[in-house]
Amino acid sequence: MKIGFIGLGNMGGPMAANLAKAGHDVTGFDAADVTIEGVTPANSAEEAAQGAEVVITMLPNGQILRSVADQVVPVMDKGAVLLDCSTVDVDSARAVAEQAQAAGLSALDAPVSGGVGGAQNGTLTFMVGGDEAGFDTARDLFDIMGQKAVHCGPSGNGQAAKICNNMILGATMIVTCEAFALADKLGLDRQAMFDVVSTSSGQSWSMNTYCPAPGVGPTSPADNGYQPGFAAELMLKDLRLAQEAASSADADTPIGEAAMKLYAQFVEEEDGNGRDFSAMLPRFEKRVRG
Ligand code: NAD
């Protein structure tokens, strides 16, 4: 397949490399000067998009996605697919999809979970919104870049699934960390705490798979000085998107809002920036009630 790939950063770079390695003809563009093995460099987003059957974008936010869509939609062939894998606000995802459809294109919003490791190893999970035909065209590409793609319904629903998932993740990570800090103060051994909770009704991905306590449970960023992993500032981005969506849909999400405020404080006023999002545990360890 002839593919245009725009946004070759930490995620987009290895995703584009995996598509090229699998034999696809990939032309890439990034605003910063980057070269990716096997990917033909283009001088502009338009150049990368011209003649492509699928144009993939992996960009920082909805505003940048909208400006790149303004560049590429007019030059894309009718029937081609615009496949956005960035995490952006639901409104931007739906606006870009409408713009693409009005130009005779298929549009998919397909944010991912799995992080940089998942992008490198081709084990991402894609949450996909958009039409069935576009999903069918992109299916082979999802198989190369990831291990699972779930079609969640019409445009914007991929982003909706992503922010709901990450709102649960942020909140469960916080409560798992505060529970460990409470257990410490109650004299409960961390290993005992893990052994009980990971097999009881308090279990979650945050406890069982990504345990925030060093030396306890499976190997996680806690065992590597809280190097990300999934950085606290990226969690903050997703929690803010969840609150934006909750506000525009008039949904009451008090725990999601509290999680967003706590990560904002951690990243913007404390030492959370650049640390894994599970570094909430050493944060709570140092604190007292009040
Ligand atoms: P990144 O900052 O490493 O990459 C973004 C790239 O886009 C950069 O290389 C930048 O130069 C390029 N870019 C910016 N504006 C551009 C423009 N107008 N035209 C062309 N290129 C442009 O970010 P990332 O970590 O690769 O994340 C990309 C997206 O994936 C984000 O939406 C992020 O929320 C999401 N995401 C990231 C992770 C993660 O662990 N890093 C996990 C899941 C989802």
Coordinates of C-alpha atoms and ligand atoms in Angstrom, one line a residue:
M1 CA 0.0 0.0 0.0
K2 CA 1.1 3.6 -0.6
I3 CA 1.1 5.3 2.7
G4 CA 1.8 9.0 3.8
F5 CA 2.9 9.3 7.4
I6 CA 2.8 12.7 9.1
G7 CA 4.3 13.1 12.6
L8 CA 7.4 10.9 13.0
G9 CA 8.0 11.5 16.8
N10 CA 8.4 9.0 19.6
M11 CA 5.3 7.1 18.5
G12 CA 4.9 7.9 14.8
G13 CA 8.6 7.1 14.0
P14 CA 8.6 3.4 15.0
M15 CA 5.0 3.0 13.7
A16 CA 6.1 4.2 10.2
A17 CA 9.3 2.1 10.4
N18 CA 7.2 -1.0 11.1
L19 CA 4.9 -0.3 8.1
A20 CA 8.0 0.1 5.9
K21 CA 9.6 -3.1 7.3
A22 CA 6.4 -5.0 6.4
G23 CA 6.9 -3.9 2.7
H24 CA 4.6 -0.9 2.4
D25 CA 5.7 2.1 0.4
V26 CA 5.8 4.8 3.2
T27 CA 6.6 8.5 2.6
G28 CA 6.9 10.5 5.8
F29 CA 6.9 14.1 6.9
D30 CA 7.7 15.7 10.3
A31 CA 8.0 19.4 11.1
A32 CA 11.3 18.6 12.8
D33 CA 14.0 17.1 10.7
V34 CA 13.9 13.4 11.3
T35 CA 14.8 10.4 9.2
I36 CA 13.3 7.0 9.8
E37 CA 14.8 3.8 8.3
G38 CA 12.9 2.6 5.3
V39 CA 10.7 5.7 5.1
T40 CA 11.1 8.1 2.1
P41 CA 11.3 11.7 3.4
A42 CA 9.0 14.3 2.0
N43 CA 9.4 18.1 2.2
S44 CA 5.9 18.8 3.3
A45 CA 2.7 17.2 4.6
E46 CA 1.1 17.7 1.1
E47 CA 4.0 15.9 -0.6
A48 CA 3.7 12.9 1.8
A49 CA -0.1 12.8 1.2
Q50 CA -0.2 13.0 -2.5
G51 CA -1.2 9.7 -4.2
A52 CA -1.3 7.9 -0.9
E53 CA -4.1 5.3 -0.3
V54 CA -3.9 5.9 3.4
V55 CA -2.5 9.0 5.2
I56 CA -1.6 8.4 8.8
T57 CA -1.2 11.3 11.3
M58 CA 0.5 11.0 14.7
L59 CA 0.5 14.5 16.1
P60 CA 0.6 16.3 19.5
N61 CA -2.9 17.7 19.7
G62 CA -6.2 18.6 18.0
Q63 CA -5.2 22.1 16.9
I64 CA -2.2 20.7 15.0
L65 CA -4.3 17.9 13.6
R66 CA -6.8 20.4 12.2
S67 CA -4.0 22.4 10.6
V68 CA -2.4 19.3 9.0
A69 CA -5.9 18.2 7.8
D70 CA -6.3 21.6 6.1
Q71 CA -3.0 20.8 4.2
V72 CA -3.6 17.2 3.2
V73 CA -7.3 16.8 2.7
P74 CA -7.4 18.9 -0.5
V75 CA -4.5 16.9 -2.1
M76 CA -5.7 13.4 -1.2
D77 CA -7.2 11.1 -3.9
K78 CA -11.0 10.5 -3.5
G79 CA -11.6 7.2 -1.7
A80 CA -8.4 7.4 0.2
V81 CA -8.3 7.0 4.0
L82 CA -7.3 9.7 6.5
L83 CA -6.2 7.7 9.6
D84 CA -5.4 9.8 12.7
C85 CA -3.7 7.9 15.5
S86 CA -3.0 10.9 17.8
T87 CA -4.8 11.4 21.0
V88 CA -6.9 14.6 20.5
D89 CA -10.2 16.1 21.7
V90 CA -13.4 14.4 20.5
D91 CA -14.6 17.7 18.8
S92 CA -11.4 18.0 16.7
A93 CA -11.6 14.3 15.7
R94 CA -15.3 14.8 14.5
A95 CA -14.5 18.1 12.7
V96 CA -11.6 16.6 10.8
A97 CA -13.7 13.5 9.9
E98 CA -16.5 15.7 8.5
Q99 CA -14.0 17.7 6.5
A100 CA -12.5 14.5 5.1
Q101 CA -15.9 13.0 4.3
A102 CA -17.0 16.2 2.5
A103 CA -13.9 15.8 0.3
G104 CA -14.9 12.2 -0.6
L105 CA -12.4 10.5 1.8
S106 CA -12.8 8.0 4.5
A107 CA -11.8 9.1 8.0
L108 CA -10.8 7.2 11.0
D109 CA -9.8 8.3 14.5
A110 CA -7.7 5.6 16.0
P111 CA -5.9 6.6 19.1
V112 CA -3.6 4.0 20.7
S113 CA -2.7 2.5 24.0
G114 CA 0.6 0.7 24.6
G115 CA 3.1 3.6 24.6
V116 CA 6.5 3.9 22.9
G117 CA 7.3 0.2 23.6
G118 CA 4.1 -0.9 22.0
A119 CA 4.9 1.4 19.0
Q120 CA 8.4 -0.1 18.6
N121 CA 7.2 -3.7 19.1
G122 CA 4.1 -3.5 16.9
T123 CA 1.8 -4.3 19.9
L124 CA -0.4 -1.3 20.2
T125 CA -4.1 -1.4 20.8
F126 CA -6.2 0.8 18.4
M127 CA -9.6 2.2 19.4
V128 CA -11.2 3.2 16.2
G129 CA -14.1 5.5 15.3
G130 CA -15.3 5.9 11.7
D131 CA -16.9 4.1 8.8
E132 CA -16.7 0.3 8.3
A133 CA -15.1 0.7 4.8
G134 CA -12.3 2.8 6.1
F135 CA -11.8 0.3 9.0
D136 CA -11.6 -2.6 6.5
T137 CA -9.0 -0.8 4.4
A138 CA -6.8 0.0 7.5
R139 CA -7.2 -3.4 9.1
D140 CA -3.9 -4.8 7.6
L141 CA -2.0 -1.7 8.9
F142 CA -3.5 -2.1 12.4
D143 CA -2.2 -5.7 12.3
I144 CA 1.3 -4.6 11.6
M145 CA 1.4 -1.6 14.0
G146 CA -0.5 -3.4 16.8
Q147 CA -2.0 -6.5 18.2
K148 CA -5.6 -5.4 18.5
A149 CA -8.0 -2.9 16.8
V150 CA -11.5 -2.4 18.2
H151 CA -14.1 -0.6 16.0
C152 CA -16.0 1.6 18.5
G153 CA -18.6 3.1 16.2
P154 CA -18.8 6.4 14.3
S155 CA -16.2 9.2 14.1
G156 CA -14.9 10.4 17.5
N157 CA -15.8 7.2 19.3
G158 CA -12.1 6.0 19.2
Q159 CA -11.1 9.2 21.1
A160 CA -14.1 8.7 23.4
A161 CA -13.0 5.2 24.3
K162 CA -9.4 6.3 24.8
I163 CA -10.2 9.1 27.3
C164 CA -12.7 7.0 29.2
N165 CA -10.1 4.3 29.5
N166 CA -7.4 6.7 30.6
M167 CA -9.7 8.4 33.1
I168 CA -10.1 5.0 34.8
L169 CA -6.4 4.4 34.6
G170 CA -5.4 7.8 36.2
A171 CA -8.0 7.4 39.0
T172 CA -7.0 3.8 39.8
M173 CA -3.3 4.7 39.8
I174 CA -3.9 7.5 42.3
V175 CA -6.0 5.4 44.6
T176 CA -3.5 2.4 44.3
C177 CA -0.7 4.8 45.3
E178 CA -2.5 6.4 48.2
A179 CA -3.5 2.9 49.5
F180 CA 0.1 1.8 49.5
A181 CA 1.1 5.0 51.4
L182 CA -1.7 4.3 53.9
A183 CA -0.7 0.7 54.2
D184 CA 2.9 1.9 55.0
K185 CA 1.6 4.1 57.8
L186 CA -0.6 1.2 59.2
G187 CA 2.5 -1.1 59.3
L188 CA 1.2 -3.3 56.5
D189 CA 4.0 -4.9 54.4
R190 CA 3.9 -3.9 50.7
Q191 CA 4.4 -7.4 49.5
A192 CA 1.5 -8.6 51.7
M193 CA -0.6 -5.7 50.4
F194 CA 0.1 -6.7 46.8
D195 CA -0.5 -10.3 47.4
V196 CA -4.0 -9.5 48.9
V197 CA -5.1 -6.7 46.6
S198 CA -3.9 -8.3 43.3
T199 CA -6.1 -11.3 44.0
S200 CA -9.0 -9.5 45.6
S201 CA -11.7 -7.0 44.6
G202 CA -9.3 -4.0 44.7
Q203 CA -7.3 -5.4 41.8
S204 CA -6.7 -3.3 38.7
W205 CA -4.2 -3.0 35.9
S206 CA -2.4 -0.3 38.0
M207 CA -1.9 -2.8 40.8
N208 CA -1.5 -6.1 38.9
T209 CA 0.4 -5.2 35.8
Y210 CA 2.1 -1.9 36.6
C211 CA 2.5 -2.0 40.3
P212 CA 3.8 1.5 41.5
A213 CA 5.8 0.0 44.5
P214 CA 9.4 -0.9 43.7
G215 CA 10.4 -4.5 44.1
V216 CA 6.8 -5.7 44.4
G217 CA 4.8 -7.4 41.7
P218 CA 5.8 -7.5 38.0
T219 CA 8.7 -5.3 36.8
S220 CA 7.4 -1.8 36.1
P221 CA 8.8 1.8 35.9
A222 CA 8.8 1.8 39.8
D223 CA 11.8 -0.6 39.5
N224 CA 13.6 1.8 37.2
G225 CA 13.5 5.0 39.3
Y226 CA 10.1 5.9 37.8
Q227 CA 11.6 6.6 34.4
P228 CA 8.6 6.6 32.0
G229 CA 6.9 4.3 30.8
F230 CA 3.9 6.6 30.6
A231 CA 4.9 10.1 31.7
A232 CA 2.8 12.0 34.2
E233 CA 2.4 14.9 31.8
L234 CA 0.8 12.6 29.1
M235 CA -1.6 11.3 31.7
L236 CA -2.5 14.9 32.6
K237 CA -3.1 15.6 28.9
D238 CA -5.6 12.7 28.7
L239 CA -7.3 13.6 31.9
R240 CA -7.8 17.2 30.6
L241 CA -9.2 15.8 27.4
A242 CA -11.6 13.7 29.4
Q243 CA -12.8 16.8 31.4
E244 CA -13.2 18.8 28.2
A245 CA -15.4 16.0 26.8
A246 CA -17.3 15.7 30.0
S247 CA -18.0 19.4 30.0
S248 CA -19.2 19.5 26.4
A249 CA -21.4 16.3 27.0
D250 CA -22.6 17.6 30.3
A251 CA -21.5 14.5 32.2
D252 CA -20.8 14.5 35.9
T253 CA -17.3 13.0 36.5
P254 CA -16.1 14.0 40.0
I255 CA -13.4 11.4 40.4
G256 CA -12.0 12.1 36.9
E257 CA -11.9 15.8 37.8
A258 CA -10.1 15.1 41.1
A259 CA -7.6 13.0 39.2
M260 CA -7.0 15.7 36.6
K261 CA -6.4 18.3 39.4
L262 CA -4.0 16.0 41.3
Y263 CA -1.9 15.3 38.1
A264 CA -1.9 19.0 37.3
Q265 CA -0.5 19.8 40.7
F266 CA 2.0 16.9 40.5
V267 CA 3.3 18.0 37.0
E268 CA 3.0 21.7 37.2
E269 CA 3.8 22.6 40.8
E270 CA 5.7 19.5 42.1
D271 CA 8.4 17.2 40.6
G272 CA 6.1 15.1 38.4
N273 CA 7.1 16.4 35.0
G274 CA 9.2 13.8 33.1
R275 CA 8.5 11.1 35.7
D276 CA 6.3 8.0 35.2
F277 CA 2.7 8.5 36.2
S278 CA 3.1 5.9 38.9
A279 CA 5.5 8.2 40.7
M280 CA 2.4 9.3 42.6
L281 CA 3.5 6.7 45.2
P282 CA 6.7 8.5 46.3
R283 CA 4.7 11.7 46.3
F284 CA 2.1 10.3 48.7
E285 CA 4.8 8.7 50.9
K286 CA 6.2 12.2 51.7
R287 CA 2.9 13.7 52.5
V288 CA 0.7 14.0 55.6
R289 CA -3.0 14.5 55.9
G290 CA -4.3 18.0 55.5
Ligands
NAD1 P1 6.0 13.5 19.9 O1 6.0 14.9 20.3 O2 7.3 12.6 20.1 O3 5.7 13.5 18.3 C1 4.9 14.4 17.6 C2 5.6 14.7 16.3 O4 4.8 15.6 15.5 C3 6.9 15.5 16.6 O5 8.0 14.8 15.9 C4 6.6 16.9 15.9 O6 7.8 17.4 15.3 C5 5.6 16.5 14.9 N1 4.8 17.7 14.4 C6 4.3 18.7 15.2 N2 3.6 19.5 14.4 C7 3.7 19.1 13.1 C8 3.2 19.5 11.9 N3 2.4 20.6 11.8 N4 3.5 18.8 10.8 C9 4.2 17.7 10.9 N5 4.7 17.2 12.0 C10 4.4 17.9 13.2 O7 4.7 12.8 20.5 P2 4.4 11.2 20.6 O8 4.8 10.8 22.0 O9 4.9 10.6 19.4 O10 2.8 11.3 20.7 C11 2.1 11.5 19.5 C12 0.6 11.3 19.9 O11 0.4 10.0 20.4 C13 0.1 12.3 20.9 O12 -1.2 12.7 20.5 C14 0.1 11.5 22.2 O13 -0.9 12.0 23.1 C15 -0.3 10.1 21.7 N6 0.2 9.0 22.5 C16 1.5 9.0 23.0 C17 1.9 8.0 23.8 C18 3.3 7.9 24.4 O14 3.6 7.1 25.3 N7 4.2 8.7 23.9 C19 1.0 6.9 24.1 C20 -0.3 6.9 23.6 C21 -0.7 8.0 22.8

